[in-house]
CSV table of C-alpha atoms and ligand atoms in Angstrom, one decimal:
chain,number,residue,atom,x,y,z
A,1,UNK,CA,19.6,20.0,32.5
A,2,UNK,CA,20.4,16.9,30.4
A,3,UNK,CA,16.6,15.9,29.1
A,4,UNK,CA,15.7,12.4,28.9
A,5,UNK,CA,15.0,12.6,25.5
A,6,UNK,CA,15.8,15.0,22.7
A,7,UNK,CA,15.2,15.2,18.8
A,8,UNK,CA,18.8,15.4,17.0
A,9,UNK,CA,18.1,17.8,14.2
A,10,UNK,CA,21.5,18.5,11.7
A,11,UNK,CA,22.0,20.8,8.6
A,12,UNK,CA,20.2,18.1,5.8
A,13,UNK,CA,17.2,18.1,8.2
A,14,UNK,CA,16.8,22.0,7.8
A,15,UNK,CA,17.7,22.0,4.0
A,16,UNK,CA,15.0,19.2,3.4
A,17,UNK,CA,12.4,21.6,5.5
A,18,UNK,CA,13.4,24.4,3.5
A,19,UNK,CA,13.4,22.8,0.0
A,20,UNK,CA,9.9,21.7,0.7
A,21,UNK,CA,8.7,25.2,2.0
A,22,UNK,CA,10.2,26.4,-1.6
A,23,UNK,CA,8.2,23.7,-3.4
A,24,UNK,CA,4.7,23.3,-5.2
A,25,UNK,CA,3.2,21.7,-2.5
A,26,UNK,CA,2.8,22.5,1.6
A,27,UNK,CA,0.5,19.4,1.9
A,28,UNK,CA,-1.0,16.3,0.2
A,29,UNK,CA,2.4,16.7,-2.3
A,30,UNK,CA,4.8,14.2,-3.3
A,31,UNK,CA,7.0,13.9,-0.2
A,32,UNK,CA,3.9,12.5,1.6
A,33,UNK,CA,4.4,9.3,-0.4
A,34,UNK,CA,7.9,9.9,-0.5
A,35,UNK,CA,8.1,9.2,3.2
A,36,UNK,CA,5.3,6.8,3.2
A,37,UNK,CA,7.5,4.4,1.0
A,38,UNK,CA,10.6,5.3,2.8
A,39,UNK,CA,9.0,4.0,6.5
A,40,UNK,CA,7.9,0.6,4.4
A,41,UNK,CA,11.4,0.0,3.7
A,42,UNK,CA,12.0,0.2,7.9
A,43,UNK,CA,8.6,-1.3,9.1
A,44,UNK,CA,7.9,-4.0,6.9
A,45,UNK,CA,4.9,-3.2,5.8
A,46,UNK,CA,3.1,-0.2,3.9
A,47,UNK,CA,2.1,2.7,5.7
A,48,UNK,CA,0.0,6.1,6.0
A,49,UNK,CA,2.0,9.3,7.3
A,50,UNK,CA,-0.8,10.7,10.0
A,51,UNK,CA,-0.4,13.8,12.2
A,52,UNK,CA,0.6,12.3,15.6
A,53,UNK,CA,1.2,8.8,17.1
A,54,UNK,CA,-2.3,9.5,18.9
A,55,UNK,CA,-3.8,9.9,15.6
A,56,UNK,CA,-2.4,6.9,14.1
A,57,UNK,CA,-3.9,5.1,17.1
A,58,UNK,CA,-7.5,6.5,16.2
A,59,UNK,CA,-6.6,5.9,12.5
A,60,UNK,CA,-6.3,1.9,13.4
A,61,UNK,CA,-8.9,1.6,15.9
A,62,UNK,CA,-11.5,3.2,13.0
A,63,UNK,CA,-10.0,1.1,10.7
A,64,UNK,CA,-11.0,-2.5,12.5
A,65,UNK,CA,-14.3,-0.3,12.8
A,66,UNK,CA,-14.6,-0.1,16.9
A,67,UNK,CA,-18.0,0.8,18.1
A,68,UNK,CA,-19.9,1.5,21.5
A,69,UNK,CA,-19.6,-1.7,23.8
A,70,UNK,CA,-16.8,-2.8,22.1
A,71,UNK,CA,-13.8,-4.2,24.4
A,72,UNK,CA,-10.0,-3.6,23.7
A,73,UNK,CA,-7.4,-5.4,25.7
A,74,UNK,CA,-4.3,-2.6,26.7
A,75,UNK,CA,-1.7,-2.8,29.1
A,76,UNK,CA,-1.7,-0.3,31.9
A,77,UNK,CA,2.1,0.8,31.6
A,78,UNK,CA,1.8,3.3,28.4
A,79,UNK,CA,0.8,6.9,27.7
A,80,UNK,CA,-2.9,7.6,27.7
A,81,UNK,CA,-2.9,8.2,23.9
A,82,UNK,CA,-3.1,3.9,23.8
A,83,UNK,CA,-6.8,4.1,25.5
A,84,UNK,CA,-8.0,7.4,24.6
A,85,UNK,CA,-9.2,7.4,21.1
A,86,UNK,CA,-11.0,4.2,21.5
A,87,UNK,CA,-12.3,5.3,24.9
A,88,UNK,CA,-14.2,8.6,22.8
A,89,UNK,CA,-15.2,5.9,20.5
A,90,UNK,CA,-17.0,4.0,23.2
A,91,UNK,CA,-14.7,1.2,24.0
A,92,UNK,CA,-14.9,-0.5,27.0
A,93,UNK,CA,-11.0,-0.3,27.8
A,94,UNK,CA,-9.8,-3.6,29.3
A,95,UNK,CA,-6.3,-3.8,31.4
A,96,UNK,CA,-4.4,-6.5,31.3
A,97,UNK,CA,-1.1,-6.6,33.7
A,98,UNK,CA,2.3,-6.7,32.3
A,99,UNK,CA,5.6,-8.7,32.3
A,100,UNK,CA,7.5,-7.9,35.3
A,101,UNK,CA,11.2,-8.1,33.1
A,102,UNK,CA,10.2,-6.1,29.9
A,103,UNK,CA,6.5,-4.2,31.1
A,104,UNK,CA,5.3,-5.3,28.3
A,105,UNK,CA,1.5,-7.1,28.2
A,106,UNK,CA,1.6,-10.2,29.8
A,107,UNK,CA,0.1,-12.4,27.0
A,108,UNK,CA,-1.8,-14.7,30.2
A,109,UNK,CA,-3.2,-12.1,31.4
A,110,UNK,CA,-4.7,-11.3,27.9
A,111,UNK,CA,-6.4,-14.5,27.4
A,112,UNK,CA,-8.0,-14.7,30.8
A,113,UNK,CA,-9.8,-11.3,29.6
A,114,UNK,CA,-10.8,-12.0,26.7
A,115,UNK,CA,-15.0,-11.8,26.0
A,116,UNK,CA,-17.6,-12.2,23.0
A,117,UNK,CA,-17.1,-8.6,22.6
A,118,UNK,CA,-13.2,-8.1,22.7
A,119,UNK,CA,-12.6,-6.7,19.4
A,120,UNK,CA,-8.7,-6.1,19.8
A,121,UNK,CA,-5.8,-6.7,21.7
A,122,UNK,CA,-3.5,-3.6,21.8
A,123,UNK,CA,0.4,-4.1,22.3
A,124,UNK,CA,2.7,-1.1,23.6
A,125,UNK,CA,6.1,-2.1,23.1
A,126,UNK,CA,7.4,-0.1,26.2
A,127,UNK,CA,10.7,1.6,26.0
A,128,UNK,CA,11.4,0.0,22.3
A,129,UNK,CA,11.4,-3.7,23.6
A,130,UNK,CA,8.7,-5.3,21.4
A,131,UNK,CA,5.8,-7.1,23.0
A,132,UNK,CA,5.4,-10.9,23.0
A,133,UNK,CA,3.7,-10.4,19.4
A,134,UNK,CA,4.0,-14.5,18.7
A,135,UNK,CA,2.1,-15.3,21.7
A,136,UNK,CA,-0.5,-12.3,21.6
A,137,UNK,CA,-1.0,-13.6,17.5
A,138,UNK,CA,-2.0,-17.0,18.6
A,139,UNK,CA,-4.3,-15.8,21.3
A,140,UNK,CA,-6.0,-13.0,18.8
A,141,UNK,CA,-6.2,-15.7,15.8
A,142,UNK,CA,-7.8,-18.5,18.3
A,143,UNK,CA,-10.8,-15.8,19.2
A,144,UNK,CA,-10.7,-13.9,16.3
A,145,UNK,CA,-9.8,-10.5,17.0
A,146,UNK,CA,-7.7,-8.0,16.0
A,147,UNK,CA,-4.1,-7.5,17.3
A,148,UNK,CA,-2.7,-3.8,17.1
A,149,UNK,CA,1.0,-2.9,18.3
A,150,UNK,CA,1.5,0.9,19.6
A,151,UNK,CA,5.0,1.1,18.9
A,152,UNK,CA,5.5,4.9,19.4
A,153,UNK,CA,8.6,3.7,21.4
A,154,UNK,CA,9.5,1.1,18.6
A,155,UNK,CA,10.5,2.1,15.2
A,156,UNK,CA,13.2,0.4,14.3
A,157,UNK,CA,13.0,-2.8,16.5
A,158,UNK,CA,13.4,-5.9,15.6
A,159,UNK,CA,11.4,-8.9,16.6
A,160,UNK,CA,12.7,-12.7,15.7
A,161,UNK,CA,14.3,-10.8,12.7
A,162,UNK,CA,11.4,-8.9,11.8
A,163,UNK,CA,10.5,-5.5,11.8
A,164,UNK,CA,8.5,-3.7,14.1
A,165,UNK,CA,5.3,-2.7,11.5
A,166,UNK,CA,5.0,-6.4,10.1
A,167,UNK,CA,4.0,-8.0,13.5
A,168,UNK,CA,0.5,-7.0,13.7
A,169,UNK,CA,-2.3,-6.3,12.3
A,170,UNK,CA,-2.1,-2.6,12.1
A,171,UNK,CA,1.0,-0.9,13.9
A,172,UNK,CA,1.1,2.6,15.1
A,173,UNK,CA,3.9,5.0,15.5
A,174,UNK,CA,4.7,8.3,16.8
A,175,UNK,CA,7.6,11.0,15.3
A,176,UNK,CA,7.1,13.3,18.6
A,177,UNK,CA,10.5,14.9,19.4
A,178,UNK,CA,11.4,12.7,22.2
A,179,UNK,CA,10.6,9.7,20.2
A,180,UNK,CA,13.2,7.9,18.1
A,181,UNK,CA,13.0,9.9,15.0
A,182,UNK,CA,11.1,13.1,14.7
A,183,UNK,CA,8.9,15.3,12.6
A,184,UNK,CA,7.7,17.7,14.9
A,185,UNK,CA,4.5,16.5,15.4
A,186,UNK,CA,3.3,13.0,13.2
A,187,UNK,CA,2.8,9.5,13.1
A,188,UNK,CA,2.1,6.8,10.9
A,189,UNK,CA,0.4,3.8,10.6
A,190,UNK,CA,1.6,0.5,9.3
A,191,UNK,CA,-0.4,-2.9,8.1
A,192,UNK,CA,0.3,-5.5,5.4
A,193,UNK,CA,-3.7,-5.8,5.0
A,194,UNK,CA,-4.7,-3.6,2.2
A,195,UNK,CA,-8.3,-3.4,3.2
A,196,UNK,CA,-7.2,-1.9,7.1
A,197,UNK,CA,-4.5,0.4,5.6
A,198,UNK,CA,-7.2,1.6,3.1
A,199,UNK,CA,-9.5,2.1,5.9
A,200,UNK,CA,-7.3,3.9,8.0
A,201,UNK,CA,-5.9,5.7,4.9
A,202,UNK,CA,-9.9,7.2,4.6
A,203,UNK,CA,-10.4,7.8,8.2
A,204,UNK,CA,-7.5,10.5,8.1
A,205,UNK,CA,-8.1,12.0,5.0
A,206,UNK,CA,-11.8,13.1,5.5
A,207,UNK,CA,-13.5,10.0,4.0
A,208,UNK,CA,-12.8,11.0,0.9
A,209,UNK,CA,-13.2,8.5,-2.0
A,210,UNK,CA,-11.5,9.1,-5.5
A,211,UNK,CA,-11.3,6.5,-7.5
A,212,UNK,CA,-14.7,6.5,-9.7
A,213,UNK,CA,-14.9,2.9,-9.8
A,214,UNK,CA,-15.9,3.0,-6.1
A,215,UNK,CA,-18.4,6.2,-6.7
A,216,UNK,CA,-22.4,5.5,-5.7
A,217,UNK,CA,-23.2,8.6,-7.4
A,218,UNK,CA,-22.6,8.8,-11.1
A,219,UNK,CA,-22.4,10.9,-13.9
A,220,UNK,CA,-21.5,14.4,-11.6
A,221,UNK,CA,-18.5,15.5,-13.6
A,222,UNK,CA,-14.3,15.1,-13.1
A,223,UNK,CA,-14.2,17.2,-9.9
A,224,UNK,CA,-16.4,14.8,-8.4
A,225,UNK,CA,-15.1,13.0,-4.8
A,226,UNK,CA,-17.3,11.4,-2.3
A,227,UNK,CA,-17.7,10.2,1.2
A,228,UNK,CA,-19.1,7.2,2.2
A,229,UNK,CA,-18.2,7.2,5.9
A,230,UNK,CA,-17.0,10.3,8.2
A,231,UNK,CA,-13.3,10.9,8.3
A,232,UNK,CA,-11.1,13.7,10.2
A,233,UNK,CA,-8.0,15.6,8.7
A,234,UNK,CA,-5.2,13.9,9.8
A,235,UNK,CA,-2.8,14.7,7.1
A,236,UNK,CA,0.9,15.1,7.8
A,237,UNK,CA,2.0,18.3,5.5
A,238,UNK,CA,4.8,18.1,2.9
A,239,UNK,CA,7.1,20.4,5.3
A,240,UNK,CA,6.8,17.4,8.4
A,241,UNK,CA,7.1,14.6,5.8
A,242,UNK,CA,10.4,16.4,4.4
A,243,UNK,CA,11.9,16.0,7.9
A,244,UNK,CA,10.9,12.7,8.4
A,245,UNK,CA,12.5,11.7,5.1
A,246,UNK,CA,15.8,13.1,6.2
A,247,UNK,CA,15.5,11.8,9.7
A,248,UNK,CA,15.0,8.4,8.5
A,249,UNK,CA,18.0,8.2,6.6
A,250,UNK,CA,20.2,8.2,10.1
A,251,UNK,CA,17.8,5.5,11.5
A,252,UNK,CA,20.5,3.1,12.0
A,253,UNK,CA,23.0,5.8,13.4
A,254,UNK,CA,20.3,6.5,15.6
A,255,UNK,CA,20.0,2.9,17.0
A,256,UNK,CA,23.6,2.1,16.9
A,257,UNK,CA,24.1,5.6,19.3
A,258,UNK,CA,20.8,4.3,21.4
A,259,UNK,CA,22.3,0.6,21.7
A,260,UNK,CA,25.7,2.1,22.9
A,261,UNK,CA,24.3,4.2,25.6
A,262,UNK,CA,22.5,1.1,26.8
A,263,UNK,CA,25.0,-0.8,27.1
A,264,UNK,CA,27.2,1.8,28.9
A,265,UNK,CA,24.5,2.0,31.5
A,266,UNK,CA,24.1,-1.7,31.6
A,267,UNK,CA,27.2,-2.3,32.5
A,268,UNK,CA,28.0,0.6,34.6
A,269,UNK,CA,24.9,-0.4,37.2
A,270,UNK,CA,25.7,-3.8,36.9
A,271,UNK,CA,27.3,-4.5,40.4
A,272,UNK,CA,24.9,-2.2,42.0
A,273,UNK,CA,22.2,-4.0,43.9
A,274,UNK,CA,20.0,-0.9,44.3
A,275,UNK,CA,19.3,-0.7,40.7
A,276,UNK,CA,17.7,-2.8,38.0
A,277,UNK,CA,18.3,-2.1,34.6
A,278,UNK,CA,16.6,-3.4,31.5
A,279,UNK,CA,16.7,-6.9,29.8
A,280,UNK,CA,16.2,-7.8,26.2
A,281,UNK,CA,14.6,-10.9,25.2
A,282,UNK,CA,16.6,-13.5,23.2
A,283,UNK,CA,16.1,-13.3,19.5
A,284,UNK,CA,14.8,-9.2,19.7
A,285,UNK,CA,16.7,-6.2,18.8
A,286,UNK,CA,15.4,-3.1,20.3
A,287,UNK,CA,15.6,0.7,19.1
A,288,UNK,CA,15.8,2.0,22.7
A,289,UNK,CA,13.4,4.9,23.3
A,290,UNK,CA,13.6,4.9,27.0
A,291,UNK,CA,16.5,3.1,29.7
A,292,UNK,CA,14.2,2.4,32.1
A,293,UNK,CA,15.8,1.4,35.6
A,294,UNK,CA,14.1,0.1,38.8
A,295,UNK,CA,15.1,1.3,42.4
A,296,UNK,CA,13.5,-0.1,45.9
A,297,UNK,CA,10.4,2.2,45.9
A,298,UNK,CA,11.3,3.8,49.3
A,299,UNK,CA,14.1,5.6,47.8
A,300,UNK,CA,12.8,6.2,44.1
A,301,UNK,CA,11.7,9.8,45.0
A,302,UNK,CA,14.5,10.8,46.4
A,303,UNK,CA,16.8,9.6,43.5
A,304,UNK,CA,14.2,11.3,41.1
A,305,UNK,CA,14.3,14.7,43.0
A,306,UNK,CA,18.5,14.8,43.3
A,307,UNK,CA,18.9,13.5,40.3
A,308,UNK,CA,16.9,16.3,38.6
A,309,UNK,CA,19.0,18.9,41.3
A,310,UNK,CA,21.6,17.8,40.0
A,311,UNK,CA,20.9,18.3,36.1
A,312,UNK,CA,19.6,15.2,35.1
A,313,UNK,CA,16.0,15.5,33.7
A,314,UNK,CA,14.9,12.1,34.7
A,315,UNK,CA,11.7,10.8,33.8
A,316,UNK,CA,9.2,8.4,35.1
A,317,UNK,CA,7.1,6.5,32.7
A,318,UNK,CA,4.2,5.6,33.5
A,319,UNK,CA,1.2,5.9,36.3
A,320,UNK,CA,-0.5,3.3,35.4
A,321,UNK,CA,-3.3,4.5,32.8
A,322,UNK,CA,-6.3,3.4,34.9
A,323,UNK,CA,-4.8,5.4,38.0
A,324,UNK,CA,-6.0,8.2,36.1
A,325,UNK,CA,-9.1,10.4,37.3
A,326,UNK,CA,-10.7,9.7,33.6
A,327,UNK,CA,-11.4,6.3,34.8
A,328,UNK,CA,-13.9,5.4,37.4
A,329,UNK,CA,-11.9,4.0,40.4
A,330,UNK,CA,-15.4,2.2,41.1
A,331,UNK,CA,-14.7,0.3,37.8
A,332,UNK,CA,-10.9,0.9,37.6
A,333,UNK,CA,-9.3,0.3,41.3
A,334,UNK,CA,-6.4,0.3,42.8
A,335,UNK,CA,-4.8,-3.0,42.6
A,336,UNK,CA,-6.3,-4.2,39.4
A,337,UNK,CA,-3.0,-4.8,38.0
A,338,UNK,CA,-0.1,-5.5,41.1
A,339,UNK,CA,2.7,-5.6,38.4
A,340,UNK,CA,2.3,-2.3,36.8
A,341,UNK,CA,1.7,-0.8,39.7
A,342,UNK,CA,4.8,-1.7,41.4
A,343,UNK,CA,6.6,-1.4,38.0
A,344,UNK,CA,5.5,2.4,38.5
A,345,UNK,CA,6.3,2.7,42.5
A,346,UNK,CA,10.4,1.7,41.3
A,347,UNK,CA,11.0,3.3,37.9
A,348,UNK,CA,13.0,5.9,36.7
A,349,UNK,CA,13.6,6.9,33.0
A,350,UNK,CA,17.6,7.8,32.4
A,351,UNK,CA,18.4,10.2,29.7
A,352,UNK,CA,19.2,8.1,26.5
A,353,UNK,CA,19.1,10.3,22.9
A,354,UNK,CA,21.0,10.5,19.8
A,355,UNK,CA,22.9,13.7,21.1
A,356,UNK,CA,23.7,12.7,24.7
A,357,UNK,CA,27.4,12.8,24.9
A,358,UNK,CA,30.0,10.2,26.7
A,359,UNK,CA,30.5,13.3,29.6
A,360,UNK,CA,26.8,13.5,29.8
A,361,UNK,CA,26.3,9.5,30.2
A,362,UNK,CA,29.3,9.3,32.4
A,363,UNK,CA,27.4,12.1,34.6
A,364,UNK,CA,24.3,10.4,34.8
A,365,UNK,CA,26.1,7.4,35.9
A,366,UNK,CA,28.2,9.2,38.6
A,367,UNK,CA,25.1,10.9,40.0
A,368,UNK,CA,23.0,7.8,39.8
A,369,UNK,CA,25.9,5.7,41.7
A,370,UNK,CA,26.1,8.2,44.6
A,371,UNK,CA,23.3,7.2,46.2
B,401,PLP,C1,3.8,9.2,22.6
B,401,PLP,C2,3.0,7.8,22.6
B,401,PLP,C3,2.1,8.0,21.9
B,401,PLP,C4,1.2,9.4,21.6
B,401,PLP,O1,2.0,9.9,20.4
B,401,PLP,P1,1.8,11.6,20.1
B,401,PLP,O2,2.7,11.5,18.7
B,401,PLP,O3,2.3,12.2,20.9
B,401,PLP,O4,0.4,11.5,19.6
B,401,PLP,C5,1.1,7.0,22.1
B,401,PLP,N1,1.3,5.9,22.5
B,401,PLP,C6,3.1,5.9,23.4
B,401,PLP,C7,3.2,4.4,24.0
B,401,PLP,C8,3.5,6.9,23.3
B,401,PLP,O5,4.8,7.2,23.9
């Protein structure tokens, strides 16, 4: 089976992990700082490394102080993690429909849904294509609410010359093996706002405060550290930071390869009236995580099944999040976001990853164009 996404691990990655295993620190050591600094160079803002993309979202939501009754506005075309931790914190999840062309949250739909309870807009860079961050920023500033970017798909993408990571108040990344680069499990939070990033960091490290100038208890001794707000253990160990550091060295190679595959597919499907290919906005240079095509909904399942039968590991990203049974259909009925529902009915993700050979790409094209 040709997988739709897969990690690329080379000898240097393996050596880096072995090096970390032989070091003094398996976790909380110097490789964490080194990985965070290397990430900052790519994403254009200081970062903290955490244990998953889900953890990163939880830390971002904790940093802005989400509490029961707050509302967050999110797109339905995403993995459920975008909503899950906010919902667990008691937030009300509000869904704004997507744009037909990019699959990203529609700023006009967002604007119409802002209330006095809205705490944040959470954009998702679907497939790696950045959301309309400037338009969303205007709305966020106008209403005095936060802008968060779930960039699980889009590390390495550029928006109007600026890297994803430097656009929102807080940006979250995932390093799951199918994503653009991997640490096995892992994630990160980026922010240009030192206070927000500090809050995210504390939340990810048990809420521990080690700086004596911030202590509320005095005269304890050199061992003392204290907690003002509860946190969790979302640390990323040195072993995995070593892998991340090594992977980051190849990020431009990863991006070029994904761009090449994107171009090869887009050219091959140009004249096929049943296949709509993804678009790229002007001024945007995505790191493509997915290659989402759309086909007429009546033949989508048939194509999906036949592709899988011929050894091509196609995927569908995503069922609109509010259709998961965890959401009450009385509050989130079918038809809530019609653009996202249609998108879902037509969508198939084709294999795209660093190790996908020319031959495999041709096989994907041959199978798909034979319908
Ligand atoms: C993968 C993903 C996440 C969660 O990341 P994990 O590292 O798997 O926890 C969140 N949001 C989106 C859009 C994702 O694709």
